[in-house]
Every structure is written in structure tokens, then in C-alpha cells.
XYZ file of C-alpha atoms in Angstrom:
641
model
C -0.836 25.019 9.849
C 1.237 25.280 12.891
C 3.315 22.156 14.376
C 0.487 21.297 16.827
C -2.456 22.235 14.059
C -5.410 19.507 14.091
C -6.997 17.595 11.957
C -7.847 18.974 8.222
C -12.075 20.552 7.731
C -12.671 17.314 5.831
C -11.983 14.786 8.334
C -14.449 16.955 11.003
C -16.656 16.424 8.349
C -16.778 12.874 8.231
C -16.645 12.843 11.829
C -13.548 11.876 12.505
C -13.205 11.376 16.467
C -10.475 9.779 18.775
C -12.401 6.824 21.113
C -10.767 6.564 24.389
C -11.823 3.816 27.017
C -9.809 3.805 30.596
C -9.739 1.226 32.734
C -13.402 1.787 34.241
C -14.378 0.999 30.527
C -15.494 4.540 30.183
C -15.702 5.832 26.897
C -15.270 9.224 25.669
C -14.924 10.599 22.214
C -12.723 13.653 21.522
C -11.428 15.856 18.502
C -8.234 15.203 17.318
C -5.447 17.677 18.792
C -7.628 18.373 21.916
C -5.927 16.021 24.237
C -8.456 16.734 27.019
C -11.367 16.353 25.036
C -12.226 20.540 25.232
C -10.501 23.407 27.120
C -13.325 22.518 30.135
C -11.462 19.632 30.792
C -8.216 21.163 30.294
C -8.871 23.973 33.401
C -9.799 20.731 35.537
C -6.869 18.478 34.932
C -4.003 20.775 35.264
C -5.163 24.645 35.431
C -7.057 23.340 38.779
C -4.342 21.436 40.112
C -1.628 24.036 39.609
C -3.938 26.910 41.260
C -4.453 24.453 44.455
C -0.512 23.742 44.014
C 0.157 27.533 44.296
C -2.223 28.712 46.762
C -1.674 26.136 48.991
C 1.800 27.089 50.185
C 0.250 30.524 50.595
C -2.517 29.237 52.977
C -0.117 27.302 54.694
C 2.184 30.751 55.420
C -0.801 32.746 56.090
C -0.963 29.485 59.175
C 2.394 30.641 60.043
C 1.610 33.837 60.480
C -1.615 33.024 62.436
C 0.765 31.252 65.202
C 3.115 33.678 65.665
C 1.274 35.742 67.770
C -1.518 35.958 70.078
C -4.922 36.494 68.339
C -6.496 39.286 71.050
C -5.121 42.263 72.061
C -6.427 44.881 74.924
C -6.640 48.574 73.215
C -7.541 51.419 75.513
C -9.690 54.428 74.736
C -6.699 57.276 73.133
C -4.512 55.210 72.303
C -2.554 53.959 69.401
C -3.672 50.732 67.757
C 0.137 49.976 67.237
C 0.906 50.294 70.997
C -1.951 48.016 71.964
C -1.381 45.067 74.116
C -1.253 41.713 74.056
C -3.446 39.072 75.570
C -1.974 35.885 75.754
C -3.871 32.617 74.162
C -4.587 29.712 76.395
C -2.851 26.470 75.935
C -5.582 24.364 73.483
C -5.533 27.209 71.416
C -1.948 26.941 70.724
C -1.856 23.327 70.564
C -4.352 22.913 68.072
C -3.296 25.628 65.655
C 0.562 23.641 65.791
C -1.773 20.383 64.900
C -3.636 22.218 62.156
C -0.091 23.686 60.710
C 1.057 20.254 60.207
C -1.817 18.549 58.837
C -1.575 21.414 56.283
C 1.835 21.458 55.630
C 1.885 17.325 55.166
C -1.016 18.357 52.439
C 1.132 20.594 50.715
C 3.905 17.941 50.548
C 2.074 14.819 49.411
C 0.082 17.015 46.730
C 4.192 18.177 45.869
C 4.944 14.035 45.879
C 1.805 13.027 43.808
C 3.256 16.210 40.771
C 6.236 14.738 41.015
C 4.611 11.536 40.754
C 6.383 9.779 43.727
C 2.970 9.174 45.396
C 0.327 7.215 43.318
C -2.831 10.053 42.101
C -5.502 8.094 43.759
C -3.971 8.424 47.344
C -2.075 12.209 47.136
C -5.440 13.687 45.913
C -7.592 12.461 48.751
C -5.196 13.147 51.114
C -4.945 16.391 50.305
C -8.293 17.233 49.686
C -8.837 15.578 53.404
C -6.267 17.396 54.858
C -7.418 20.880 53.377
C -10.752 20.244 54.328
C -9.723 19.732 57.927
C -7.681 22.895 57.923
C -10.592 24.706 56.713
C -12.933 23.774 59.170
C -10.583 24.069 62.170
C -9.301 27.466 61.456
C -13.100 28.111 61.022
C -14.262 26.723 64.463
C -11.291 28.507 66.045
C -12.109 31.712 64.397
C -15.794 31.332 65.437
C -15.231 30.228 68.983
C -12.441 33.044 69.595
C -14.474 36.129 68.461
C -16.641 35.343 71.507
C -15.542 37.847 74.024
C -13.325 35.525 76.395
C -14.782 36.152 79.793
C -10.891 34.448 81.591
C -9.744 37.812 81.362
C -9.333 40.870 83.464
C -10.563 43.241 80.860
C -13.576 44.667 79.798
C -14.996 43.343 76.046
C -14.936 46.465 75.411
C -11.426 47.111 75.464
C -10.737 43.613 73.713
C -9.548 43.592 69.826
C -8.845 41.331 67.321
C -5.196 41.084 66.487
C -3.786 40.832 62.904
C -3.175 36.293 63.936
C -6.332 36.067 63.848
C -7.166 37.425 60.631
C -4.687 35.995 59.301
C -6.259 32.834 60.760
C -9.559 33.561 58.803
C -7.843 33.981 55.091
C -6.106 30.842 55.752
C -9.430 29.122 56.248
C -11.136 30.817 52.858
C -7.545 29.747 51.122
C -7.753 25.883 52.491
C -11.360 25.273 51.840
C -10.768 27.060 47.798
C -8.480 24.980 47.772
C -9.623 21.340 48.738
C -12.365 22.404 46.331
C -10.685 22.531 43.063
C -9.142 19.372 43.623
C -12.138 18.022 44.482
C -13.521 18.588 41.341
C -10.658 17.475 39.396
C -11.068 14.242 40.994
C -14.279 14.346 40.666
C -13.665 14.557 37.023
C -10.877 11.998 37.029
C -13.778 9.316 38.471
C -15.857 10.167 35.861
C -13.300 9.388 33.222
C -13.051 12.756 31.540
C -8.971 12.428 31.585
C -6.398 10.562 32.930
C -6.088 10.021 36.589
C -2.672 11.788 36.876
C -1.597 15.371 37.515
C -0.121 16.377 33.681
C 1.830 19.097 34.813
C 5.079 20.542 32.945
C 8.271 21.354 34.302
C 7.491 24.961 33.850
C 4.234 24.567 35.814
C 6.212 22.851 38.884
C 8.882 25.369 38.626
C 6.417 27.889 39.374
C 4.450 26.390 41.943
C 8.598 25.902 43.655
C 8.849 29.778 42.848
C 5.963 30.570 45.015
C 6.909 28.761 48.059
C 10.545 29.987 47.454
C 9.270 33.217 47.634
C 7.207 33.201 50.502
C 9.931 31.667 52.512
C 11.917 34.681 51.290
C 9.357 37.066 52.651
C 8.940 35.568 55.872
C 12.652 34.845 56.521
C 12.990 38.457 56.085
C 10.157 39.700 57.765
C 11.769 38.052 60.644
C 14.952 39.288 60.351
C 13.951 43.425 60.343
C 11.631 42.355 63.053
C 14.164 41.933 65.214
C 16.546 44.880 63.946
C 14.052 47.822 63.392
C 12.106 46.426 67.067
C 8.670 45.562 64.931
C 6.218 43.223 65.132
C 6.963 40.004 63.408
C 3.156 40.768 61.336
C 3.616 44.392 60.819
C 7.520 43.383 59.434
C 5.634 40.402 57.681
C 3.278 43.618 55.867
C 6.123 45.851 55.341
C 7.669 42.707 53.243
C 5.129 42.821 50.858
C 4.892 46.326 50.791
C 8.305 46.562 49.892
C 8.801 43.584 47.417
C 5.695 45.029 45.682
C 7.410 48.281 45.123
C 4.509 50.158 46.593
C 6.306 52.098 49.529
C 3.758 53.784 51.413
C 6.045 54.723 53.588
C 4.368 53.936 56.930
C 6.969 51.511 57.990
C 10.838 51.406 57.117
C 14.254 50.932 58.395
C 15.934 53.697 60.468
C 18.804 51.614 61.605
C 22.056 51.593 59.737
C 22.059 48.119 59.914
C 18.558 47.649 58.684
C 19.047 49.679 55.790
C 21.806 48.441 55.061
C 20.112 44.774 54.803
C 17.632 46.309 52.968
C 19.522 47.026 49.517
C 19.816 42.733 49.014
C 16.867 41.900 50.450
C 14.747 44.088 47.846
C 16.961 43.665 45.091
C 16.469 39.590 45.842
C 13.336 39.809 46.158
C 11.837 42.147 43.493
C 13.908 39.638 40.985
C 12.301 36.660 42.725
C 8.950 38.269 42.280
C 9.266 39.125 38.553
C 10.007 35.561 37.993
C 6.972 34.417 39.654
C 5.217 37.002 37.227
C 6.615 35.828 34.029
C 5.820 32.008 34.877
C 2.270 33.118 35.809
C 1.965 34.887 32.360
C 3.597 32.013 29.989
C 1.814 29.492 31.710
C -1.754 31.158 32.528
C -1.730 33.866 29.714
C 0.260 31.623 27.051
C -0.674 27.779 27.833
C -3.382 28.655 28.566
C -4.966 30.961 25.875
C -3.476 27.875 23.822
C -5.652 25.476 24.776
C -9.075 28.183 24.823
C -8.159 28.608 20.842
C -8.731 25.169 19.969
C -11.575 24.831 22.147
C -13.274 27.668 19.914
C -11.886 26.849 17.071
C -13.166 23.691 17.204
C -16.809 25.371 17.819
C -16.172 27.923 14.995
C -14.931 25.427 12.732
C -18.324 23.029 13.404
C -20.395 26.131 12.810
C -18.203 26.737 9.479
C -19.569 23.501 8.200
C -22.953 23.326 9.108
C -23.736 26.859 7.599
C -21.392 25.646 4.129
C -23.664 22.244 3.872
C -26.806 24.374 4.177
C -25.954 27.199 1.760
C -24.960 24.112 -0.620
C -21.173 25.075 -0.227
C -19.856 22.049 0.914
C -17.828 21.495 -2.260
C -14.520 22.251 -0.255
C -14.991 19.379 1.778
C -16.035 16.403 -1.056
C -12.702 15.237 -2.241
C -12.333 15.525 -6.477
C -10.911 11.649 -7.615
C -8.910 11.507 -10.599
C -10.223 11.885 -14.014
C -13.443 13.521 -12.704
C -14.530 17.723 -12.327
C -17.018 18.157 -9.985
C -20.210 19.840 -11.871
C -22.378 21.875 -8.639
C -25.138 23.639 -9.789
C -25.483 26.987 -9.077
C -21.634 27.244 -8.987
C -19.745 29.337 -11.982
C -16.428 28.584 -11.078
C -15.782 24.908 -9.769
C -12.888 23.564 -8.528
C -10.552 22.433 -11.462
C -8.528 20.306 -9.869
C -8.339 18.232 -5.862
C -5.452 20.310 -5.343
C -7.216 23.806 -5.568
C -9.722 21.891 -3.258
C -7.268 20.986 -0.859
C -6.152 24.984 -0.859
C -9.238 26.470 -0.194
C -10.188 24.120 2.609
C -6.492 24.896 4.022
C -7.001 28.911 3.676
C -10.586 28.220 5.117
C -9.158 26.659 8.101
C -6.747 29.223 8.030
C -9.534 31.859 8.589
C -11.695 29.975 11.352
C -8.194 29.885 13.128
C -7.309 33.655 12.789
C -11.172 34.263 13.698
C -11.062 32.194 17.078
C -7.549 33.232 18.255
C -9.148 36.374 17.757
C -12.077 36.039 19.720
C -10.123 33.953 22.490
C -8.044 37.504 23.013
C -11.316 39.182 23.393
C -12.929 36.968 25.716
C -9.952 36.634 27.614
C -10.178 40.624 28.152
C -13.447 40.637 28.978
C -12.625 37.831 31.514
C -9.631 39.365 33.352
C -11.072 42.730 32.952
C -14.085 41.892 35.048
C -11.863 39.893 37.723
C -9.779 42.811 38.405
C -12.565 45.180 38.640
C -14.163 42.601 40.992
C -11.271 42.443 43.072
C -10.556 46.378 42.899
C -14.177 46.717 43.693
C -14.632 44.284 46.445
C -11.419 45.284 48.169
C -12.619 49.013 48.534
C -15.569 47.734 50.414
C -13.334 45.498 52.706
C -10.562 48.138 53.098
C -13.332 51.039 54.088
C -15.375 48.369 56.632
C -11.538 48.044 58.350
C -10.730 51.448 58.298
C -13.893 53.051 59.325
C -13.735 53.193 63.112
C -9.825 54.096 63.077
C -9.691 56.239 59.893
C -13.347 57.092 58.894
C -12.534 55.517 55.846
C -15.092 56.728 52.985
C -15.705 54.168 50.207
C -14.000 56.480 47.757
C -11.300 56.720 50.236
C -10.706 52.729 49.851
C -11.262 52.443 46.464
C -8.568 55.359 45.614
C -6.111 53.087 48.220
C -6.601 50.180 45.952
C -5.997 52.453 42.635
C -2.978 53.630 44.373
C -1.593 50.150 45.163
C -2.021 48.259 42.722
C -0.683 50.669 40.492
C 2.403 50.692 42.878
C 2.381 54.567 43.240
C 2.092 54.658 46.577
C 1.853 57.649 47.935
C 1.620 57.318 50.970
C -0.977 59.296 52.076
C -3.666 56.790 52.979
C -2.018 53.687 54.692
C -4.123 50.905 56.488
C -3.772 50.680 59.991
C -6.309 47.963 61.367
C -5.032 44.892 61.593
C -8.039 43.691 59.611
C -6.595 45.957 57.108
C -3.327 45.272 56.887
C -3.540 41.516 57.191
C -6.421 41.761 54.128
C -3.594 44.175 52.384
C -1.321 40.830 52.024
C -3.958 38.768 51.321
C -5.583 40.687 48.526
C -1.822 41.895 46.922
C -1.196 38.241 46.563
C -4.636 38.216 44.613
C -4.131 41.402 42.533
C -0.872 39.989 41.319
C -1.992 37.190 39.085
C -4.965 39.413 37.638
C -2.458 42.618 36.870
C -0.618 40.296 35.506
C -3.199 38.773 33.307
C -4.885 41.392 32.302
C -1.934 43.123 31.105
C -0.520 40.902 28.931
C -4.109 40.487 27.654
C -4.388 44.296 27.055
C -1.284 44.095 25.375
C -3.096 41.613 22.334
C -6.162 43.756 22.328
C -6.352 47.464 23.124
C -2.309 48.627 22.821
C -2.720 46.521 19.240
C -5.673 48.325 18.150
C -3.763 51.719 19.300
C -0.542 50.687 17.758
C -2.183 49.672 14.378
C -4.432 52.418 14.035
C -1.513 55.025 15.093
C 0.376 53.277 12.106
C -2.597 53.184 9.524
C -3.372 57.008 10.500
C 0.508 58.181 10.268
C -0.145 56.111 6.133
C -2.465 58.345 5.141
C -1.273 61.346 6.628
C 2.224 62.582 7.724
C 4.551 58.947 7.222
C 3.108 57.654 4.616
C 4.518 54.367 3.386
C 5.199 52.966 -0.637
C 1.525 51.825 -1.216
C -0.778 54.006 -2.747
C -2.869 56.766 -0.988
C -6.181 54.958 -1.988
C -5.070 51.735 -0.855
C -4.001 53.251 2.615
C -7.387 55.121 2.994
C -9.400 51.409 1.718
C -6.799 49.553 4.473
C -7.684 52.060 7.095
C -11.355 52.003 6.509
C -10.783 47.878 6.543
C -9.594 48.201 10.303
C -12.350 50.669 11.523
C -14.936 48.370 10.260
C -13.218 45.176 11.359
C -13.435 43.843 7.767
C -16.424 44.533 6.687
C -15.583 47.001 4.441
C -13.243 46.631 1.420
C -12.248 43.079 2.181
C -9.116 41.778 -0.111
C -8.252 38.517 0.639
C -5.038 37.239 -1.350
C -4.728 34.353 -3.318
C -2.437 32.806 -5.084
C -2.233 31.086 -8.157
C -2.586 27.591 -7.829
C -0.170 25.597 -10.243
C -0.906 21.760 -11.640
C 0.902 19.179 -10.203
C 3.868 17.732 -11.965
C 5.875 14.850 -11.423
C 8.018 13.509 -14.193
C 11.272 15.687 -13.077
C 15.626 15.995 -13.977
C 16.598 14.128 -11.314
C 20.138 14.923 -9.864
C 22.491 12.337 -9.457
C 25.678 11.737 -8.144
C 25.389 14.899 -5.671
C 26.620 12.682 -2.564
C 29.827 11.761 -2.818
C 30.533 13.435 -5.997
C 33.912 15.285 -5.195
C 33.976 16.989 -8.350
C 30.922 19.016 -7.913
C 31.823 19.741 -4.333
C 35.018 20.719 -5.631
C 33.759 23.231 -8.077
C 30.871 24.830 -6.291
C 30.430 26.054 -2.723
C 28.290 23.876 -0.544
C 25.406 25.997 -0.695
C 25.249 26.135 -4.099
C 25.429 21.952 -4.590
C 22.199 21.847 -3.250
C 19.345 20.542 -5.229
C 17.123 22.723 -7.169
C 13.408 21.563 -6.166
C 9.900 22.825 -6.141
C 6.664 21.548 -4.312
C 4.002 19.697 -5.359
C 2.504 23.074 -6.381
C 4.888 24.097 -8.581
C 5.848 27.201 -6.364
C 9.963 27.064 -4.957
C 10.745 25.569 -2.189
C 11.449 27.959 0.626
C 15.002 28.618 1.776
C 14.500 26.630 5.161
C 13.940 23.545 3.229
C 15.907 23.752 0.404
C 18.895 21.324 0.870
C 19.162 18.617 -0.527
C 15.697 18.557 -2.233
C 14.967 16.623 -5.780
C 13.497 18.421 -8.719
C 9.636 18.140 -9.753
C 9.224 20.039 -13.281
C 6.920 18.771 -16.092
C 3.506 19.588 -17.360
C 2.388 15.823 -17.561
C -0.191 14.417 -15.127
C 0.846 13.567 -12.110
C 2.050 9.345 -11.103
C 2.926 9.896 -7.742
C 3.593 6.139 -7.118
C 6.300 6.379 -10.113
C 7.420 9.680 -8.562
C 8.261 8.006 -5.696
C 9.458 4.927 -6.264
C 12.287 6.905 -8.683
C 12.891 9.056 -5.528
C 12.820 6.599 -3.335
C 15.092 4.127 -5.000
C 18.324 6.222 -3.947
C 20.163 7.025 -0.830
C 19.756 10.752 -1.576
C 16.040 10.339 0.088
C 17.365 9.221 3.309
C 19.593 12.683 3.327
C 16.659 14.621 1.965
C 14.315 13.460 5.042
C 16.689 13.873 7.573
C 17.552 17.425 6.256
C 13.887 17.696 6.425
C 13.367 16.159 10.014
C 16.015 18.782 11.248
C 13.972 21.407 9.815
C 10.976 20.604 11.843
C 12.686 20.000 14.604
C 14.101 23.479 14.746
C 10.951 24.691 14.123
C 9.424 22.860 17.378
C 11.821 24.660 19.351
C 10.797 27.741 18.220
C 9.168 30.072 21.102
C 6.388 30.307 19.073
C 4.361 27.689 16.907
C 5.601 27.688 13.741
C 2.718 29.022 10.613
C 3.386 26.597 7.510
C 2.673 27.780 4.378
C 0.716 25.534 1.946
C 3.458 24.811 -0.295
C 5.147 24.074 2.937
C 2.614 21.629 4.284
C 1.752 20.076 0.935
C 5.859 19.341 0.257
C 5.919 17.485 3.956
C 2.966 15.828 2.617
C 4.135 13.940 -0.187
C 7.394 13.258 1.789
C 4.811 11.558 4.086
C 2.976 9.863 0.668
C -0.066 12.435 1.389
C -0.076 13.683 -1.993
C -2.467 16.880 -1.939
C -2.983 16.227 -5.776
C -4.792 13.268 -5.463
C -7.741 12.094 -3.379
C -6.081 8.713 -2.812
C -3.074 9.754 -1.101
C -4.355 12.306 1.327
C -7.929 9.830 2.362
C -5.920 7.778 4.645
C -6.298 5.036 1.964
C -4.635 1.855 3.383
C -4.035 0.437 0.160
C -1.917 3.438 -0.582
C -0.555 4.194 2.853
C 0.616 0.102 2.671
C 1.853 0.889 -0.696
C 4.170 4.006 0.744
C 5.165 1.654 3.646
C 6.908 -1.124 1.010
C 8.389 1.509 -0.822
C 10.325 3.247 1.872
C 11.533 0.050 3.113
C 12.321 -1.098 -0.145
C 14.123 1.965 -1.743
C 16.236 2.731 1.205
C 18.171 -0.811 1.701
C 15.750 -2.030 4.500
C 16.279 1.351 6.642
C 12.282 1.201 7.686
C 11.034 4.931 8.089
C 7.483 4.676 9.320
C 5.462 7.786 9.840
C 2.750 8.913 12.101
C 0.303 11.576 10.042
């Protein structure tokens, strides 16, 4: 098991569920170790949340960049759509757009408040949501009433363009209203008493929704700042910011002052650092946390179907515990279990297996899923990028579509550069979507296809030119194995499983004795132990550990209360608390063994040996309660299974 494993096959079996009523009184029933009931729930209560969190800052920027600069400009027949002119906005337009900025900007900052829990949930949401809303529908009516040909101008319609504001205008709109949206529904989900109404975010998952706005400051700040050395417009230096942070370089814009280039050298080396930060967060906490939480959701699935199809074939032996004194007689069976303990090991390697099979089908599904998002966006920004491009660059489709290979990809060539401003506004817009999903599908790539290439390019260089100490045949069988995902030639390992024993040569005198710290090193005055298997202890759990070594059936109730009884138990679980604490701060979770897990077991009074121990009998967990407080001079250690 791993330090955040669930609960054991047999207690699924019995249908062991976690009832949780909030204060509404409703009542919902959950697995245990699925704290939001599935991974649905999970994507609502903080995936949602964090996506608004992120993409609102953007939406508010894109605002920025929609007020910066009037929205029509007057382009002449011949010439170039850079050197077209301006045509001032009237008044109301201005005044609403500043009124719009800060109703979206106050969103942003009471959605910040309500993460950082300084505003209560139940008033940042629907402020938010409100506030997005509005955005969204003003940015739309201004869009809408603006891209009617103005008539309170000297120029013919004709003549009249759409300038790279107002597009910029229209993204911030789609952004605002996705949005509102997806905390709608979380709130939605938070009346309806699916989770808690709070925003459960980390500290990792603020720090990157802080990143993003960091950034985007960064980008604008310095869009503003070659604007006014290299003499560009503040939105063509805003899309030669993300050009260059991006490490694309078309090559259609860049400094040619001394002074700009010489700014240049910090302000990329800033920012491409600044921007591979952002990319890690996004991949520990969307790739990582994430893919977390989609295991157990299928493992819980996997692990339901597990059941259902042992009951039916009659194999639910693994799950019916074996009580002392009594072998369990199943017809049609030639081998039945022997002991509880060989019971308890094959439901533990069973679990084992439906674990290993959903992590593996989470990778899958998770390529499949970021797979078809990037194609989606690769494929629907061709069609945008050629509808832009057309009537300044006769843009084919194939045209756009090799532009998006060649960005995303960061060659960048250079040879086909958008020049709309429909295009080069979208170009910002759509990099900041093909960021996340490169990133994604990467480090989903990376589990699935380069593993498959780097295990077959191992198994191949086996059997031919490096081969390694196993046997040809076994290479060839292992290969074969692989290519038939497991069909063929399936060896599982097993190991033996040894009986219980309990009466032991208990160590004394090991603290405080200064002769045997004298004579032996400290690593050597540890005590020699074994688990309730019979097999060593491992190294990482060795000190201080008593000795278990007799062939008689096992009293674990006598076992313990002669272990117990001295002060070397108090060491021995604090040794063993460390242990597990070290292994929680491990990057990843930490894969117990069962010897491991049935050793913390019995520390816990869950002996694996015996039905009674490990049934969550009260009787016996009341019995373990007395006996830690009475064997360790009233020092109380309670536990939490």
C-alpha cells in the first residue's frame, strides 16, 4: 500500500462507506480515501476553481489590452495594415470599458480573498460569478454594437477596420463568461451538498494561480517598455512579448535599438524562467494531483468490478475472513487457504493488481484526453488563423495549420507570420491555450508512448546485442510478455508465506545498558526482529525492533502485553513514527511491502494472523487501548487505523 492507500477489498465488501451530513442535513455516502466522494467531484471543488483562478487574471489583461487603444482603424486601398490609422472612440465607449475593467478586476480580487479564505465562500463565489457575468455580457454588447459601421465618421465603411482592442475585447468576453461558468457549477455543487462549501486549495495551487498574474504583469510591463523604445504599438509590443517569452521568434518584430537590445537579454532571460515555472506548477498540479485523484476514482470502479465477477465465479474466498481454529473447506477449490494470514496476502497482492491495472488505464485515458484537446486546439486554430489571414495573406488552410505546427513546436521560422490584427491578437490568446495542453500532453506521453519505446528498446537490446544475466529464453518469454500486454507467458511472483510466531528472546537491558553500547557500534546494538510473517525486517525499520521467533501458535494479546510492558516500546514506535514520517515526505507515495504493512499492523494491534485483530473488533481494539496505556506508565498512545 502507499501512505494514502484506502481501505482493504474486504471492507468494500461489506460495504464499508463514510456517511457525511452538512449543515443542510444532506447526506452523502463516500468510499473511504476519496475525500470528495469520486474524482467528479474532485474537478468541481478545486480543479474548477483553480482554472477560473488562473484564467481570470488573463481575461482581466486581455481588458487591459482592449483599453489601450482605439478599437477602429481607417486602412486605405495599398497600403500597409501596420501603417493604418486610427479612429478615435467616443467618450461612453471609454467610460464603460474603465467600469467593466474594474468590476473585473474587484472579481479577481475577492475570488483571491475567498482562496485565501479572508472572505466567507458563500459571498466571494457569487460575487465573482456576478461580476464575471457582467463582464461577459458588456464586452459582448460593446463588441456587438461597435462592429456596426459607425456612421460619426468621415470615412467610408469601406475603408473602416477592426483594430487588434477590439479583438482583444471579444476573447476577454469568451474568457469571463468560461469563467463565471465553472464557478457556477462548483457552487452549484456546493448547494447541493456534494463537498464542503470552501475553496480546498493548496499552497502549491495558489502559488500558481500568483505565478500567472506575476507573469502577465511581467509581459505587459515589458510590452510597454519596448513600446516606447523600438516606436511600436503598445499591442504589437504586447504580441512580440509572447512571441519572445515563448521562444518562438518569428522574427517579424524585434529590437534594432542598442538600448532595446540591450533590455532585451534580462527581460527574456526573466521571463523564459518565469514561464517554466508556471509550466512545472501546471504539470505537478494538473498532470500529478490530478492523475492522483483519477486513479482512485477507477480504482475504486475496477476494484467493485473485481468483486462482483470473484462472488459470481464462487471466488470470493479472499474476502471471508478464516477465525482461529477453523480451515475454510470451498468446493471446487484444490488448494484453500491454510491459514487468515495467506488470506490477508492474496487480498493485499489482489489489491495490489487492481491498483497497477487502474493507474495504468488512468495514463491511457489521460493520453487519449490531452491528445484529442491539443489536436482540437491545433485543428481549430488553423481554421481561425486562415479565416484572419485570408484577405491579407491568402492564407490556405494548410498554410494555417503548418503556422500552428511551427509554433507550437517553437521552431519558428519565420516564414509565415500573422499580420491581421484578428490574427495576432488570436496568436496570444490561443499560445496561452496551447501552453497548458503541450504541457499536459507531454508529460502524459512521457508515462505512455516514450515508456513503451524505452522498454521495448531495452527488452529488444536483451535478446539481441546487450543482453543482460537472465537467460535467453526468459528474455524472449519477457519480451513476448510486453508485446502482448500480459497475455502471454504471465509469471506472477509469490512468495512464501511463513506461520505466524509469537513466543520470541526478548532483548533486555538495550537502553541504558552502557556496556553493550560500549562494546558494539550503535548500529550494531540494534534489535534483531522479524515481522509477523516471519520474513526480516527491512533496513528502514530495523532499529530498535523486538524479536518474534518460535514455531508455536500465535497469542498476540500475550505478545503484546510482554512487549508492551517495557519502555523499549515507546522507543520502538517512535523510531517507527519517524520512519513514516520520512516516508510522507517523500516526492513520491511511498509502496509498502506486505511484511511492511503487516509489521505497522500489529504495532497498531491489527494482527494480520488473526481475524479478530484486523475486523475492527472493539472488544479487541478496547483491549489494545488498556494495554498501551497500561504498559507504558500512563503515556496514552491512541491510534487512528
Amino acid at each position: 500500500m502507499t501512505s494514502n492507500d484506502e481501505e482493504s477489498l474486504g471492507q468494500l465488501a461489506n460495504g464499508y462507506v463514510h456517511t457525511i451530513t452538512n449543515d443542510d442535513g444532506y447526506v452523502k455516502k463516500t468510499r473511504p480515501g476519496d475525500e470528495n466522494g469520486s474524482s467528479y467531484w474532485w474537478f468541481l471543488s478545486t480543479a474548477f476553481p483553480m482554472i477560473a483562478g488562473t484564467l481570470g487574471p488573463v481575461a482581466s489583461a486581455f481588458s487591459i489590452c482592449s483599453i489601450t487603444e482605439p478599437w477602429r482603424q481607417q486602412l486605405n486601398p495599398g497600403v500597409n495594415i501596420q501603417d493604418a490609422l486610427s479612429i478615435e472612440d467616443p467618450p461612453w465607449l471609454l467610460i464603460i470599458e474603465a467600469i467593466q475593467l474594474f468590476v473585473g478586476l474587484f472579481s479577481n480580487l475577492t475570488l483571491l480573498l475567498g482562496m485565501a479564505k479572508r472572505i466567507r465562500f458563500n459571498i466571494a463565489l457569487p460575487i465573482t460569478i456576478l461580476g464575471w457575468y457582467a463582464s461577459s455580457i458588456c464586452r459582448i454588447t460593446l463588441n456587438v454594437v461597435v462592429a456596426r459601421r459607425l456612421k460619426d465618421v468621415n470615412v467610408s465603411e469601406g475603408d473602416v477596420i477592426w483594430s487588434q482592442s477590439f479583438y482583444y475585447g471579444m476573447w476577454a468576453a469568451i474568457l469571463y463568461f468560461i469563467d463565471a461558468t465553472l464557478l457556477a457549477i462548483t457552487l452549484r455543487g456546493t448547494c447541493k451538498g456534494h463537498y464542503r462549501n470552501t475553496l480546498p486549495l493548496t499552497k502549491s495551487q495558489r502559488t500558481l494561480m500568483l505565478q500567472s498574474i506575476m507573469l502577465l504583469l511581467y509581459l505587459l510591463l515589458g510590452a510597454y517598455i519596448f513600446s516606447e523604445v523600438e516606436s511600436w504599438s503598445y499591442l504589437d509590443a504586447v504580441y512580440w512579448a509572447f512571441v519572445t517569452l515563448f521562444t518562438v521568434g518569428f522574427g517579424d518584430y524585434y529590437p534594432e535599438t542598442d538600448l532595446g537590445r540591450a533590455l532585451l537579454i534580462p527581460f527574456a532571460l526573466a521571463g523564459i524562467v518565469s514561464l517554466g515555472l508556471v509550466i512545472i506548477s501546471v504539470r505537478s498540479l494538473i498532470v500529478e494531483e490530478g492523475s492522483r485523484v483519477v486513479t482512485t476514482g477507477i480504482g475504486n470502479k475496477r476494484r467493485e468490478k473485481m468483486i462482483k465477477k470473484m462472488v459470481l465465479r464462487g471466488h470470493n474466498y479472499v474476502l471471508e475472513p478464516i477465525h482461529d481454529g477453523f480451515q475454510m473447506s470451498i468446493i471446487g477449490l484444490d488448494e484453500p487457504h491454510q491459514s487468515e494470514l495467506e488470506r490477508r496476502k492474496d487480498e493485499f497482492t489482489l489489491m495490489r493488481r487492481i491498483q497497477a491495472e487502474a493507474s495504468t488505464r488512468r495514463r491511457w485515458v489521460a493520453m487519449a484526453i490531452s491528445t484529442f484537446s491539443w489536436l482540437v486546439l491545433w485543428l481549430l486554430g488553423a481554421v481561425i488563423f486562415q479565416v484572419a489571414e485570408k484577405a491579407y495573406q491568402n492564407w490556405s488552410y494548410f498554410d494555417a495549420f503548418y503556422f500552428c505546427f511551427e509554433a507550437w513546436t517553437t521552431i519558428g521560422y519565420g516564414d509565415l507570420t500573422p499580420v491581421s490584427n484578428a490574427g495576432r491578437s488570436f496568436y496570444v490568446f490561443w499560445s496561452l491555450m496551447a501552453l497548458p495542453a503541450m504541457t499536459v500532453l507531454i508529460s502524459n506521453a512521457s508515462d505512455t508512448v516514450v515508456r513503451i519505446i524505452r522498454d521495448a528498446t531495452i527488452l529488444v537490446g536483451n535478446v539481441t546485442i546487450l543482453p543482460n544475466d537472465r537467460p535467453f529464453r526468459r528474455n524472449v518469454k519477457g519480451l513476448i510478455n510486453k508485446v502482448t500486454f500480459g497475455k502471454l507467458f504471465h509469471n506472477q511472483d509469490s512468495e512464501t508465506v511463513v506461520p505466524i510466531t509469537c513466543d520470541r528472546t526478548f532483548e533486555k537491558g538495550l537502553i541504558g545498558d552502557k556496556d553493550r553500547s560500549q562494546s558494539k557500534p550503535n548500529h550494531d546494538r540494534r534489535l534483531a526482529i522479524t515481522t509477523v510473517t516471519g520474513h526480516p525486517i527491512p533496513p528502514s525499520t530495523e532499529p530498535l525492533k523486538t524479536k518474534f521467533s518460535s514455531n508455536s501458535t500465535p497469542d498476540l494479546t500475550h505478545c503484546a502485553q510482554e512487549l508492551i510492558a517495557t519502555i523499549d516500546f515507546q522507543v520502538l514506535l517512535l523510531s517507527e513514527i519517524q520512519t513514516v514520517a520520512n516516508h510522507l515526505q517523500e516526492s513520491q507515495p511511498h509502496h509498502y511491502t506486505f511484511e511492511e504493512w503487516t509489521w505497522y499492523l500489529k504495532l497498531l494491534g491489527e494482527d494480520e494472523s488473526s481475524s479478530k485483530t484486523h475486523c475492527r473488533d472493539y472488544s479487541t481494539s478496547q483491549s489494545w487501548e488498556n494495554t498501551r496505556s497500561e504498559g507504558t506508565n500512563g503515556l496514552k498512545l491512541k491510534f487512528d487505523i
